[in-house]
PDB file of C-alpha atoms in Angstrom:
ATOM      1  CA  MET A  28       0.000   0.000   0.000  1.00 51.00           C
ATOM      2  CA  GLU A  29       2.862   2.358   0.827  1.00 56.00           C
ATOM      3  CA  SER A  30       4.584   1.978  -2.569  1.00 63.00           C
ATOM      4  CA  SER A  31       1.289   2.701  -4.310  1.00 67.00           C
ATOM      5  CA  SER A  32       0.960   6.065  -2.548  1.00 67.00           C
ATOM      6  CA  GLU A  33       4.610   6.884  -3.352  1.00 75.00           C
ATOM      7  CA  ASN A  34       3.975   6.159  -7.019  1.00 87.00           C
ATOM      8  CA  VAL A  35       0.995   8.520  -6.993  1.00 88.00           C
ATOM      9  CA  VAL A  36       3.167  11.257  -5.482  1.00 88.00           C
ATOM     10  CA  PHE A  37       5.895  10.731  -8.094  1.00 91.00           C
ATOM     11  CA  VAL A  38       3.317  10.740 -10.893  1.00 91.00           C
ATOM     12  CA  LYS A  39       1.813  14.020  -9.614  1.00 92.00           C
ATOM     13  CA  ILE A  40       5.255  15.596  -9.301  1.00 94.00           C
ATOM     14  CA  ARG A  41       6.130  14.512 -12.848  1.00 94.00           C
ATOM     15  CA  GLN A  42       2.829  15.943 -14.106  1.00 95.00           C
ATOM     16  CA  LEU A  43       3.538  19.260 -12.361  1.00 95.00           C
ATOM     17  CA  LYS A  44       7.039  19.396 -13.860  1.00 96.00           C
ATOM     18  CA  THR A  45       5.664  18.661 -17.317  1.00 96.00           C
ATOM     19  CA  THR A  46       2.982  21.333 -16.990  1.00 96.00           C
ATOM     20  CA  TYR A  47       5.552  23.848 -15.735  1.00 94.00           C
ATOM     21  CA  GLN A  48       7.920  23.074 -18.626  1.00 95.00           C
ATOM     22  CA  LYS A  49       5.074  23.407 -21.134  1.00 96.00           C
ATOM     23  CA  LEU A  50       4.214  26.816 -19.673  1.00 94.00           C
ATOM     24  CA  LEU A  51       7.850  27.894 -20.061  1.00 94.00           C
ATOM     25  CA  ASP A  52       7.928  26.574 -23.632  1.00 95.00           C
ATOM     26  CA  ASP A  53       4.732  28.465 -24.438  1.00 95.00           C
ATOM     27  CA  VAL A  54       6.043  31.846 -23.183  1.00 94.00           C
ATOM     28  CA  THR A  55       9.474  31.536 -24.831  1.00 93.00           C
ATOM     29  CA  PRO A  56       8.615  33.312 -28.119  1.00 95.00           C
ATOM     30  CA  TYR A  57       6.950  36.291 -26.386  1.00 95.00           C
ATOM     31  CA  THR A  58      10.096  38.230 -25.465  1.00 93.00           C
ATOM     32  CA  LYS A  59       8.536  41.689 -25.029  1.00 95.00           C
ATOM     33  CA  GLN A  60       5.632  40.353 -22.979  1.00 96.00           C
ATOM     34  CA  ARG A  61       7.962  38.330 -20.728  1.00 96.00           C
ATOM     35  CA  TRP A  62      10.115  41.363 -20.002  1.00 97.00           C
ATOM     36  CA  ALA A  63       7.023  43.513 -19.452  1.00 97.00           C
ATOM     37  CA  ALA A  64       5.777  40.986 -16.886  1.00 97.00           C
ATOM     38  CA  PHE A  65       9.215  41.082 -15.251  1.00 97.00           C
ATOM     39  CA  GLY A  66       9.087  44.893 -15.136  1.00 97.00           C
ATOM     40  CA  VAL A  67       5.629  44.873 -13.567  1.00 98.00           C
ATOM     41  CA  LEU A  68       6.708  42.324 -10.951  1.00 97.00           C
ATOM     42  CA  LEU A  69       9.886  44.283 -10.177  1.00 97.00           C
ATOM     43  CA  ALA A  70       7.863  47.498  -9.857  1.00 97.00           C
ATOM     44  CA  LEU A  71       5.489  45.710  -7.470  1.00 97.00           C
ATOM     45  CA  PHE A  72       8.403  44.576  -5.328  1.00 97.00           C
ATOM     46  CA  LEU A  73       9.994  48.035  -5.291  1.00 96.00           C
ATOM     47  CA  LEU A  74       6.641  49.604  -4.465  1.00 97.00           C
ATOM     48  CA  ARG A  75       6.316  47.147  -1.569  1.00 96.00           C
ATOM     49  CA  VAL A  76       9.786  48.088  -0.304  1.00 95.00           C
ATOM     50  CA  VAL A  77       9.108  51.829  -0.543  1.00 95.00           C
ATOM     51  CA  LEU A  78       5.640  51.730   1.008  1.00 96.00           C
ATOM     52  CA  ALA A  79       6.590  49.345   3.809  1.00 94.00           C
ATOM     53  CA  GLN A  80       9.934  51.120   4.352  1.00 94.00           C
ATOM     54  CA  GLY A  81      11.733  47.865   4.956  1.00 93.00           C
ATOM     55  CA  TRP A  82      13.426  44.856   3.353  1.00 95.00           C
ATOM     56  CA  TYR A  83      16.253  47.016   2.048  1.00 95.00           C
ATOM     57  CA  ILE A  84      18.757  44.183   2.430  1.00 95.00           C
ATOM     58  CA  ILE A  85      16.541  41.939   0.282  1.00 96.00           C
ATOM     59  CA  CYS A  86      16.332  44.713  -2.310  1.00 95.00           C
ATOM     60  CA  TYR A  87      20.120  45.145  -2.240  1.00 96.00           C
ATOM     61  CA  ALA A  88      20.694  41.392  -2.614  1.00 96.00           C
ATOM     62  CA  LEU A  89      18.274  41.316  -5.555  1.00 97.00           C
ATOM     63  CA  GLY A  90      20.131  44.231  -7.160  1.00 96.00           C
ATOM     64  CA  ILE A  91      23.490  42.444  -6.838  1.00 97.00           C
ATOM     65  CA  TYR A  92      21.936  39.250  -8.228  1.00 97.00           C
ATOM     66  CA  LEU A  93      20.436  41.076 -11.230  1.00 97.00           C
ATOM     67  CA  LEU A  94      23.725  42.925 -11.854  1.00 96.00           C
ATOM     68  CA  ASN A  95      25.631  39.643 -11.815  1.00 95.00           C
ATOM     69  CA  MET A  96      23.233  38.094 -14.318  1.00 96.00           C
ATOM     70  CA  PHE A  97      23.295  41.204 -16.523  1.00 94.00           C
ATOM     71  CA  LEU A  98      27.085  40.981 -16.703  1.00 93.00           C
ATOM     72  CA  ALA A  99      26.858  37.316 -17.683  1.00 92.00           C
ATOM     73  CA  PHE A 100      24.316  38.339 -20.330  1.00 91.00           C
ATOM     74  CA  LEU A 101      26.730  40.940 -21.769  1.00 88.00           C
ATOM     75  CA  THR A 102      29.777  38.686 -21.656  1.00 87.00           C
ATOM     76  CA  PRO A 103      30.677  36.393 -24.555  1.00 85.00           C
ATOM     77  CA  LYS A 104      30.731  32.666 -23.899  1.00 84.00           C
ATOM     78  CA  PHE A 105      34.266  32.427 -25.268  1.00 80.00           C
ATOM     79  CA  ASP A 106      36.569  35.052 -23.765  1.00 74.00           C
ATOM     80  CA  PRO A 107      38.270  36.999 -26.590  1.00 71.00           C
ATOM     81  CA  SER A 108      41.269  37.819 -24.392  1.00 69.00           C
ATOM     82  CA  LEU A 109      42.073  34.114 -24.031  1.00 71.00           C
ATOM     83  CA  GLU A 110      41.658  33.566 -27.772  1.00 64.00           C
ATOM     84  CA  GLN A 111      44.016  36.456 -28.503  1.00 61.00           C
ATOM     85  CA  GLU A 112      46.634  34.954 -26.153  1.00 63.00           C
ATOM     86  CA  MET A 113      46.276  31.576 -27.872  1.00 61.00           C
ATOM     87  CA  ARG A 114      46.728  33.196 -31.302  1.00 61.00           C
ATOM     88  CA  SER A 115      49.862  35.051 -30.202  1.00 61.00           C
ATOM     89  CA  GLU A 116      51.317  31.831 -28.748  1.00 61.00           C
ATOM     90  CA  SER A 117      50.589  29.943 -31.979  1.00 58.00           C
ATOM     91  CA  ILE A 118      52.330  32.678 -34.002  1.00 62.00           C
ATOM     92  CA  GLU A 119      55.385  32.401 -31.752  1.00 62.00           C
ATOM     93  CA  GLU A 120      55.407  28.628 -32.290  1.00 64.00           C
ATOM     94  CA  GLY A 121      55.199  29.095 -36.060  1.00 58.00           C
ATOM     95  CA  VAL A 122      51.675  27.790 -36.570  1.00 54.00           C
ATOM     96  CA  ASP A 123      50.055  29.079 -39.778  1.00 53.00           C
ATOM     97  CA  GLU A 124      47.515  31.888 -39.151  1.00 50.00           C
ATOM     98  CA  GLY A 125      45.155  30.606 -41.839  1.00 49.00           C
ATOM     99  CA  SER A 126      44.776  27.139 -40.335  1.00 48.00           C
ATOM    100  CA  SER A 127      41.387  25.544 -39.806  1.00 48.00           C
ATOM    101  CA  GLU A 128      41.764  26.000 -36.044  1.00 53.00           C
ATOM    102  CA  ASP A 129      41.449  29.785 -36.409  1.00 51.00           C
ATOM    103  CA  PRO A 130      37.990  30.500 -37.816  1.00 52.00           C
ATOM    104  CA  GLU A 131      37.519  33.736 -39.702  1.00 53.00           C
ATOM    105  CA  PHE A 132      34.149  34.634 -38.208  1.00 58.00           C
ATOM    106  CA  ARG A 133      32.841  33.807 -34.771  1.00 66.00           C
ATOM    107  CA  PRO A 134      29.336  35.042 -33.907  1.00 68.00           C
ATOM    108  CA  PHE A 135      28.621  36.591 -30.543  1.00 73.00           C
ATOM    109  CA  ILE A 136      27.360  33.871 -28.223  1.00 79.00           C
ATOM    110  CA  ARG A 137      26.309  35.007 -24.777  1.00 83.00           C
ATOM    111  CA  ARG A 138      27.467  33.348 -21.598  1.00 88.00           C
ATOM    112  CA  LEU A 139      23.890  33.650 -20.299  1.00 91.00           C
ATOM    113  CA  PRO A 140      21.174  33.386 -22.985  1.00 92.00           C
ATOM    114  CA  GLU A 141      18.311  35.877 -22.942  1.00 93.00           C
ATOM    115  CA  PHE A 142      15.646  33.379 -21.860  1.00 95.00           C
ATOM    116  CA  LYS A 143      17.727  32.088 -18.941  1.00 96.00           C
ATOM    117  CA  PHE A 144      18.473  35.674 -17.956  1.00 96.00           C
ATOM    118  CA  TRP A 145      14.757  36.486 -17.928  1.00 96.00           C
ATOM    119  CA  TYR A 146      13.848  33.242 -16.148  1.00 97.00           C
ATOM    120  CA  ASN A 147      16.419  33.668 -13.373  1.00 97.00           C
ATOM    121  CA  ALA A 148      15.632  37.379 -12.975  1.00 97.00           C
ATOM    122  CA  PHE A 149      11.886  36.662 -12.780  1.00 97.00           C
ATOM    123  CA  ARG A 150      12.491  33.889 -10.265  1.00 97.00           C
ATOM    124  CA  GLY A 151      14.740  36.181  -8.192  1.00 97.00           C
ATOM    125  CA  VAL A 152      12.068  38.889  -8.038  1.00 98.00           C
ATOM    126  CA  VAL A 153       9.400  36.337  -7.060  1.00 97.00           C
ATOM    127  CA  VAL A 154      11.613  35.029  -4.232  1.00 97.00           C
ATOM    128  CA  SER A 155      12.337  38.602  -3.096  1.00 97.00           C
ATOM    129  CA  LEU A 156       8.646  39.469  -3.154  1.00 96.00           C
ATOM    130  CA  VAL A 157       7.794  36.378  -1.099  1.00 96.00           C
ATOM    131  CA  LEU A 158      10.584  37.163   1.393  1.00 96.00           C
ATOM    132  CA  SER A 159       9.178  40.660   1.824  1.00 95.00           C
ATOM    133  CA  PHE A 160       6.091  39.183   3.487  1.00 94.00           C
ATOM    134  CA  PHE A 161       8.066  37.798   6.443  1.00 94.00           C
ATOM    135  CA  ALA A 162       9.121  40.104   9.260  1.00 93.00           C
ATOM    136  CA  ILE A 163      12.154  37.970  10.086  1.00 95.00           C
ATOM    137  CA  THR A 164      13.757  38.908   6.745  1.00 93.00           C
ATOM    138  CA  ASP A 165      13.379  42.645   7.435  1.00 93.00           C
ATOM    139  CA  VAL A 166      16.894  43.251   8.755  1.00 93.00           C
ATOM    140  CA  PRO A 167      17.325  46.858   9.912  1.00 92.00           C
ATOM    141  CA  VAL A 168      20.005  48.584   7.836  1.00 92.00           C
ATOM    142  CA  PHE A 169      20.826  52.150   6.867  1.00 93.00           C
ATOM    143  CA  TRP A 170      19.614  52.033   3.262  1.00 92.00           C
ATOM    144  CA  PRO A 171      21.438  55.111   1.862  1.00 93.00           C
ATOM    145  CA  ILE A 172      24.775  53.351   2.410  1.00 94.00           C
ATOM    146  CA  LEU A 173      23.522  50.247   0.598  1.00 93.00           C
ATOM    147  CA  LEU A 174      22.247  52.388  -2.260  1.00 94.00           C
ATOM    148  CA  MET A 175      25.535  54.290  -2.609  1.00 96.00           C
ATOM    149  CA  TYR A 176      27.538  51.068  -2.442  1.00 95.00           C
ATOM    150  CA  PHE A 177      25.354  49.510  -5.157  1.00 95.00           C
ATOM    151  CA  ILE A 178      25.694  52.563  -7.418  1.00 96.00           C
ATOM    152  CA  ILE A 179      29.488  52.583  -7.015  1.00 96.00           C
ATOM    153  CA  LEU A 180      29.648  48.843  -7.663  1.00 95.00           C
ATOM    154  CA  PHE A 181      27.433  49.207 -10.743  1.00 95.00           C
ATOM    155  CA  VAL A 182      29.479  52.073 -12.206  1.00 96.00           C
ATOM    156  CA  PHE A 183      32.866  50.380 -11.715  1.00 95.00           C
ATOM    157  CA  THR A 184      31.643  47.019 -12.968  1.00 94.00           C
ATOM    158  CA  MET A 185      29.954  48.450 -16.044  1.00 93.00           C
ATOM    159  CA  ARG A 186      32.971  50.635 -16.816  1.00 94.00           C
ATOM    160  CA  LYS A 187      35.190  47.547 -16.761  1.00 91.00           C
ATOM    161  CA  GLN A 188      32.713  45.624 -18.943  1.00 90.00           C
ATOM    162  CA  ILE A 189      32.449  48.456 -21.483  1.00 89.00           C
ATOM    163  CA  GLN A 190      36.248  48.747 -21.648  1.00 89.00           C
ATOM    164  CA  HIS A 191      36.414  44.995 -22.333  1.00 85.00           C
ATOM    165  CA  MET A 192      33.797  45.344 -25.092  1.00 84.00           C
ATOM    166  CA  VAL A 193      35.689  48.213 -26.725  1.00 84.00           C
ATOM    167  CA  LYS A 194      39.078  46.500 -26.434  1.00 84.00           C
ATOM    168  CA  TYR A 195      37.925  43.269 -28.077  1.00 78.00           C
ATOM    169  CA  LYS A 196      35.441  44.950 -30.442  1.00 77.00           C
ATOM    170  CA  TYR A 197      32.265  43.044 -29.691  1.00 77.00           C
ATOM    171  CA  LEU A 198      28.736  44.350 -29.379  1.00 73.00           C
ATOM    172  CA  PRO A 199      26.287  42.165 -27.435  1.00 72.00           C
ATOM    173  CA  PHE A 200      23.204  43.878 -28.880  1.00 70.00           C
ATOM    174  CA  ASP A 201      21.716  43.964 -32.362  1.00 66.00           C
ATOM    175  CA  VAL A 202      21.556  47.769 -32.388  1.00 62.00           C
ATOM    176  CA  GLY A 203      23.802  49.209 -35.082  1.00 58.00           C
ATOM    177  CA  LYS A 204      24.650  45.844 -36.655  1.00 57.00           C
ATOM    178  CA  THR A 205      24.123  45.261 -40.346  1.00 64.00           C
ATOM    179  CA  SER A 206      21.145  43.068 -41.094  1.00 64.00           C
ATOM    180  CA  TYR A 207      20.672  41.346 -44.420  1.00 67.00           C
ATOM    181  CA  ARG A 208      17.193  40.787 -45.760  1.00 70.00           C
ATOM    182  CA  SER A 209      16.199  38.806 -48.792  1.00 66.00           C
ATOM    183  CA  LYS A 210      14.692  40.618 -51.736  1.00 66.00           C
ATOM    184  CA  PRO A 211      10.905  40.449 -51.983  1.00 64.00           C
ATOM    185  CA  SER A 212       9.663  37.992 -54.625  1.00 61.00           C
ATOM    186  CA  GLN A 213       8.144  39.504 -57.703  1.00 55.00           C
TER     187      GLN A 213
END
């Protein structure tokens, strides 16, 4: 009798996982709507923090988490600085530059894909919102210091990231890139 009830539990859990995955698969193509939902949820959380005048440490932790994911979103999967070092070493060893190991074109592949970025950010805001309903997570802190520290951290981190992007000439966004369209059929 006991194994029968365990099987029912495992079947229900599997059904929930399947339903959850189907929901994620269904929302994948709706990029603008997903990010709009994220923005609304984030605004709700921030409104809760401002109106309740608490949970600043949760807000700060969420900000650091989102900054970390944003940096992973901007960063290429394959570090160009390491590739440049490998090329210079191969030149010193006398390896031909035009070999098949050195491809001519390498597209920009993100370390953190857009959907995973959205999914993790959305999940982080949901967890933060849930934590804001428990008094035990409202740790008293002096929020202006946290805000200044976050701004300084954001500025220095983004400056370093932008310098890296300029140095290795990659652009993680489609803005300003040439797009090729096929001619309309006549």
